[in-house]
């Protein structure tokens, strides 16, 4: 496993930690591959009964690596299609708990939305900056965010790009709990351990019910999102300028 994803086990709980702090855990090529592999391997390991997904401080995940996308062009997006780490979170048959330790923006928020539920540090902040950067979502933002926070809040976040703090995220239902930063991982492991105490087949079947029950709605919405996003691919040369502008606007949160 690449060092861009750290792997640790606590009993039957697998902890996957995105480890690219100098880039706020943005999804560069190596991290895309490592995260996808880590998720797939965890899901196929019979000893792993729950997964905790988190990031190395100061961020959970800043989403697409716009520098790399602008430099590599289509090859960057092809890697996302070949090793779909964002979508794999939601495809897991193993329960996944997101331990949100910091900034969770755009593609990072799509990763978080693929988790079964989220626990947040008091330092966590959330934003959908797709529109401000000049790209359209393709990892499930419009398919999943409305089901979590409601249509109005989902549209507000996507249309404005505003940053939502941990307390507000709790109020609107984006996260289930906010804890002190230093207690985050322990609390996520505690909850994941409770999940592992349920008989294995019962838990897998329970998750299957939730996943397959939501598929008619989420699957259709995801297909629309991906089709429209593919048809309106941005000018990659403009991405870096837009990234700088958004980063400057959100500097305190990042």
CSV table of C-alpha atoms in Angstrom, one decimal:
chain,number,residue,atom,x,y,z
A,1,UNK,CA,0.0,0.0,0.0
A,2,UNK,CA,1.3,3.4,-0.9
A,3,UNK,CA,2.2,5.8,2.0
A,4,UNK,CA,-0.4,8.2,0.6
A,5,UNK,CA,-2.9,6.0,2.4
A,6,UNK,CA,-2.0,4.7,5.9
A,7,UNK,CA,-3.6,1.5,7.0
A,8,UNK,CA,-4.1,0.3,10.5
A,9,UNK,CA,-6.3,-2.3,12.2
A,10,UNK,CA,-7.9,-2.1,15.6
A,11,UNK,CA,-9.5,-5.5,16.1
A,12,UNK,CA,-11.9,-5.9,13.2
A,13,UNK,CA,-11.9,-2.2,12.4
A,14,UNK,CA,-9.8,-1.1,9.4
A,15,UNK,CA,-8.6,2.6,9.6
A,16,UNK,CA,-7.7,4.2,6.2
A,17,UNK,CA,-6.1,7.5,6.5
A,18,UNK,CA,-5.5,9.8,3.5
A,19,UNK,CA,-1.9,11.0,3.9
A,20,UNK,CA,-1.1,13.9,1.6
A,21,UNK,CA,-1.2,16.8,4.0
A,22,UNK,CA,0.9,19.1,1.9
A,23,UNK,CA,-1.9,19.1,-0.6
A,24,UNK,CA,-4.7,19.0,1.9
A,25,UNK,CA,-5.2,15.3,0.9
A,26,UNK,CA,-6.3,16.4,-2.6
A,27,UNK,CA,-6.9,13.4,-5.0
A,28,UNK,CA,-3.6,13.2,-6.9
A,29,UNK,CA,-3.0,10.2,-9.0
A,30,UNK,CA,-1.1,8.2,-6.4
A,31,UNK,CA,-3.7,8.9,-3.7
A,32,UNK,CA,-6.5,7.9,-6.1
A,33,UNK,CA,-4.9,4.5,-6.7
A,34,UNK,CA,-4.0,3.9,-3.1
A,35,UNK,CA,-7.4,4.9,-1.8
A,36,UNK,CA,-9.2,2.7,-4.3
A,37,UNK,CA,-7.0,-0.2,-3.6
A,38,UNK,CA,-7.3,0.3,0.2
A,39,UNK,CA,-11.1,0.3,0.0
A,40,UNK,CA,-11.4,-2.7,-2.3
A,41,UNK,CA,-8.9,-4.7,-0.2
A,42,UNK,CA,-10.8,-3.8,3.0
A,43,UNK,CA,-14.1,-4.9,1.5
A,44,UNK,CA,-12.7,-8.3,0.4
A,45,UNK,CA,-10.9,-9.0,3.7
A,46,UNK,CA,-13.1,-11.3,5.9
A,47,UNK,CA,-11.3,-10.0,9.0
A,48,UNK,CA,-12.5,-6.4,8.4
A,49,UNK,CA,-15.9,-5.8,9.7
A,50,UNK,CA,-16.0,-2.0,9.6
A,51,UNK,CA,-13.9,0.8,8.1
A,52,UNK,CA,-13.0,4.2,9.5
A,53,UNK,CA,-12.0,6.7,6.8
A,54,UNK,CA,-10.2,9.9,7.7
A,55,UNK,CA,-7.4,12.2,6.7
A,56,UNK,CA,-4.1,13.5,8.1
A,57,UNK,CA,-4.5,17.0,9.5
A,58,UNK,CA,-5.3,19.7,8.6
A,59,UNK,CA,-7.8,18.4,6.1
A,60,UNK,CA,-10.0,15.4,5.4
A,61,UNK,CA,-9.9,15.8,1.6
A,62,UNK,CA,-9.8,18.9,-0.6
A,63,UNK,CA,-11.1,16.9,-3.6
A,64,UNK,CA,-9.8,17.0,-7.1
A,65,UNK,CA,-6.1,17.9,-7.5
A,66,UNK,CA,-6.7,20.8,-9.8
A,67,UNK,CA,-3.0,21.4,-10.4
A,68,UNK,CA,-2.6,17.9,-11.6
A,69,UNK,CA,-5.9,18.0,-13.6
A,70,UNK,CA,-4.7,21.1,-15.4
A,71,UNK,CA,-1.3,19.6,-16.1
A,72,UNK,CA,-2.4,16.1,-17.2
A,73,UNK,CA,-5.8,16.9,-18.8
A,74,UNK,CA,-7.9,13.9,-19.8
A,75,UNK,CA,-5.4,11.4,-18.4
A,76,UNK,CA,-6.2,12.7,-14.9
A,77,UNK,CA,-9.9,12.1,-15.3
A,78,UNK,CA,-9.4,8.8,-16.9
A,79,UNK,CA,-7.6,7.6,-13.8
A,80,UNK,CA,-10.7,8.6,-11.8
A,81,UNK,CA,-12.8,6.4,-14.1
A,82,UNK,CA,-10.3,3.4,-14.0
A,83,UNK,CA,-9.9,3.5,-10.2
A,84,UNK,CA,-13.1,5.2,-9.0
A,85,UNK,CA,-12.1,5.8,-5.4
A,86,UNK,CA,-14.9,8.3,-4.8
A,87,UNK,CA,-17.6,5.9,-6.0
A,88,UNK,CA,-16.0,2.9,-4.3
A,89,UNK,CA,-16.7,4.4,-0.8
A,90,UNK,CA,-20.5,4.2,-1.5
A,91,UNK,CA,-20.2,0.8,-3.2
A,92,UNK,CA,-18.6,-0.9,-0.1
A,93,UNK,CA,-20.5,-3.8,1.4
A,94,UNK,CA,-18.5,-3.2,4.6
A,95,UNK,CA,-19.9,-0.3,6.8
A,96,UNK,CA,-17.8,2.9,6.4
A,97,UNK,CA,-17.7,5.6,9.0
A,98,UNK,CA,-16.2,8.9,8.0
A,99,UNK,CA,-14.1,10.6,10.7
A,100,UNK,CA,-14.0,14.2,9.4
A,101,UNK,CA,-11.0,15.9,10.9
A,102,UNK,CA,-10.9,19.1,8.9
A,103,UNK,CA,-11.6,20.7,5.5
A,104,UNK,CA,-13.9,18.5,3.4
A,105,UNK,CA,-14.4,20.2,0.0
A,106,UNK,CA,-16.0,19.3,-3.3
A,107,UNK,CA,-14.7,15.8,-4.2
A,108,UNK,CA,-13.7,15.3,-0.6
A,109,UNK,CA,-17.3,16.0,0.3
A,110,UNK,CA,-18.4,13.4,-2.3
A,111,UNK,CA,-16.2,10.9,-0.6
A,112,UNK,CA,-17.7,11.8,2.8
A,113,UNK,CA,-21.2,11.4,1.4
A,114,UNK,CA,-20.4,7.9,0.3
A,115,UNK,CA,-19.8,6.9,3.9
A,116,UNK,CA,-22.6,5.3,5.9
A,117,UNK,CA,-22.5,8.2,8.5
A,118,UNK,CA,-20.1,10.9,9.6
A,119,UNK,CA,-18.5,11.9,12.9
A,120,UNK,CA,-16.9,15.3,12.8
A,121,UNK,CA,-14.1,17.1,14.7
A,122,UNK,CA,-15.0,20.6,16.0
A,123,UNK,CA,-12.5,21.8,13.3
A,124,UNK,CA,-14.3,20.2,10.4
A,125,UNK,CA,-15.7,22.4,7.6
A,126,UNK,CA,-17.6,21.5,4.5
A,127,UNK,CA,-18.1,23.1,1.1
A,128,UNK,CA,-19.2,22.2,-2.4
A,129,UNK,CA,-17.0,24.5,-4.5
A,130,UNK,CA,-17.5,22.7,-7.9
A,131,UNK,CA,-19.3,25.6,-9.5
A,132,UNK,CA,-16.9,28.2,-8.2
A,133,UNK,CA,-14.0,26.3,-9.5
A,134,UNK,CA,-15.7,25.9,-12.8
A,135,UNK,CA,-16.3,22.1,-12.9
A,136,UNK,CA,-19.4,20.1,-12.5
A,137,UNK,CA,-19.8,17.2,-10.0
A,138,UNK,CA,-19.4,13.7,-11.2
A,139,UNK,CA,-18.9,11.7,-8.0
A,140,UNK,CA,-22.4,11.8,-6.6
A,141,UNK,CA,-22.8,15.3,-5.0
A,142,UNK,CA,-26.2,16.1,-6.5
A,143,UNK,CA,-27.3,12.5,-6.2
A,144,UNK,CA,-26.5,12.1,-2.5
A,145,UNK,CA,-26.3,15.5,-0.8
A,146,UNK,CA,-30.0,16.3,-1.1
A,147,UNK,CA,-30.9,13.0,0.6
A,148,UNK,CA,-28.7,13.9,3.5
A,149,UNK,CA,-29.4,17.6,4.1
A,150,UNK,CA,-32.6,18.2,1.9
A,151,UNK,CA,-32.9,19.8,-1.5
A,152,UNK,CA,-32.8,23.4,-0.3
A,153,UNK,CA,-29.6,23.1,1.7
A,154,UNK,CA,-28.0,21.0,-1.0
A,155,UNK,CA,-28.7,23.6,-3.6
A,156,UNK,CA,-27.5,26.4,-1.3
A,157,UNK,CA,-24.2,24.7,-0.7
A,158,UNK,CA,-23.7,23.9,-4.4
A,159,UNK,CA,-24.9,27.3,-5.8
A,160,UNK,CA,-23.0,29.5,-3.3
A,161,UNK,CA,-19.9,27.4,-2.4
A,162,UNK,CA,-20.2,28.7,1.1
A,163,UNK,CA,-18.3,26.9,3.9
A,164,UNK,CA,-20.3,25.2,6.6
A,165,UNK,CA,-18.8,24.7,10.0
A,166,UNK,CA,-19.1,21.6,12.2
A,167,UNK,CA,-22.0,22.9,14.3
A,168,UNK,CA,-24.0,23.9,11.3
A,169,UNK,CA,-23.3,20.5,9.6
A,170,UNK,CA,-24.7,18.8,12.7
A,171,UNK,CA,-27.8,21.0,12.7
A,172,UNK,CA,-28.6,20.2,9.1
A,173,UNK,CA,-27.9,16.5,9.4
A,174,UNK,CA,-24.7,16.3,7.4
A,175,UNK,CA,-22.9,14.8,10.4
A,176,UNK,CA,-24.3,12.8,13.3
A,177,UNK,CA,-22.0,14.0,16.0
A,178,UNK,CA,-19.3,16.6,16.7
A,179,UNK,CA,-16.5,15.9,19.1
A,180,UNK,CA,-13.3,17.5,20.3
A,181,UNK,CA,-10.6,17.2,17.7
A,182,UNK,CA,-8.3,15.0,19.8
A,183,UNK,CA,-11.2,12.6,20.5
A,184,UNK,CA,-12.3,12.2,16.9
A,185,UNK,CA,-10.5,9.0,16.0
A,186,UNK,CA,-11.2,7.2,19.3
A,187,UNK,CA,-14.9,8.0,18.9
A,188,UNK,CA,-15.0,6.8,15.3
A,189,UNK,CA,-13.3,3.6,16.3
A,190,UNK,CA,-15.7,3.2,19.2
A,191,UNK,CA,-18.7,3.5,16.9
A,192,UNK,CA,-17.1,1.2,14.3
A,193,UNK,CA,-16.4,-1.4,17.0
A,194,UNK,CA,-20.1,-1.3,18.0
A,195,UNK,CA,-20.9,-2.0,14.3
A,196,UNK,CA,-18.6,-5.1,14.4
A,197,UNK,CA,-20.4,-6.5,17.4
A,198,UNK,CA,-23.5,-7.1,15.2
A,199,UNK,CA,-23.5,-10.5,13.5
A,200,UNK,CA,-21.5,-10.2,10.3
A,201,UNK,CA,-24.1,-11.4,7.9
A,202,UNK,CA,-26.8,-9.4,9.6
A,203,UNK,CA,-24.8,-6.2,9.2
A,204,UNK,CA,-23.9,-6.9,5.6
A,205,UNK,CA,-27.6,-7.6,4.8
A,206,UNK,CA,-28.7,-4.5,6.7
A,207,UNK,CA,-26.3,-2.4,4.6
A,208,UNK,CA,-27.5,-4.1,1.5
A,209,UNK,CA,-31.1,-3.1,2.3
A,210,UNK,CA,-30.1,0.5,2.6
A,211,UNK,CA,-27.9,0.5,-0.5
A,212,UNK,CA,-30.3,-1.3,-2.8
A,213,UNK,CA,-33.3,0.5,-1.4
A,214,UNK,CA,-31.8,3.8,-2.3
A,215,UNK,CA,-30.5,2.8,-5.7
A,216,UNK,CA,-33.6,3.6,-7.8
A,217,UNK,CA,-33.3,7.3,-6.7
A,218,UNK,CA,-29.5,7.6,-6.2
A,219,UNK,CA,-28.6,5.6,-9.3
A,220,UNK,CA,-30.9,7.6,-11.6
A,221,UNK,CA,-29.6,10.9,-10.2
A,222,UNK,CA,-26.0,9.8,-10.5
A,223,UNK,CA,-26.5,8.8,-14.1
A,224,UNK,CA,-27.9,12.3,-14.9
A,225,UNK,CA,-25.0,14.0,-13.0
A,226,UNK,CA,-22.3,12.0,-14.8
A,227,UNK,CA,-23.9,12.5,-18.3
A,228,UNK,CA,-24.2,16.2,-17.9
A,229,UNK,CA,-20.8,16.6,-16.3
A,230,UNK,CA,-19.2,14.7,-19.2
A,231,UNK,CA,-20.9,16.8,-21.7
A,232,UNK,CA,-19.7,20.1,-20.1
A,233,UNK,CA,-16.1,19.3,-19.4
A,234,UNK,CA,-14.3,22.6,-18.4
A,235,UNK,CA,-11.4,24.4,-20.0
A,236,UNK,CA,-8.6,22.7,-18.0
A,237,UNK,CA,-6.3,25.6,-18.6
A,238,UNK,CA,-8.5,27.8,-16.4
A,239,UNK,CA,-8.8,25.4,-13.5
A,240,UNK,CA,-5.6,26.5,-11.7
A,241,UNK,CA,-6.6,30.2,-11.7
A,242,UNK,CA,-10.0,29.4,-10.4
A,243,UNK,CA,-8.5,27.1,-7.8
A,244,UNK,CA,-6.3,30.0,-6.5
A,245,UNK,CA,-9.3,32.3,-6.3
A,246,UNK,CA,-11.4,29.8,-4.3
A,247,UNK,CA,-8.4,28.9,-2.1
A,248,UNK,CA,-7.9,32.6,-1.3
A,249,UNK,CA,-11.5,33.0,-0.5
A,250,UNK,CA,-11.5,30.0,1.8
A,251,UNK,CA,-8.0,30.4,3.2
A,252,UNK,CA,-9.0,30.4,6.9
A,253,UNK,CA,-10.9,27.2,6.5
A,254,UNK,CA,-8.2,25.4,4.5
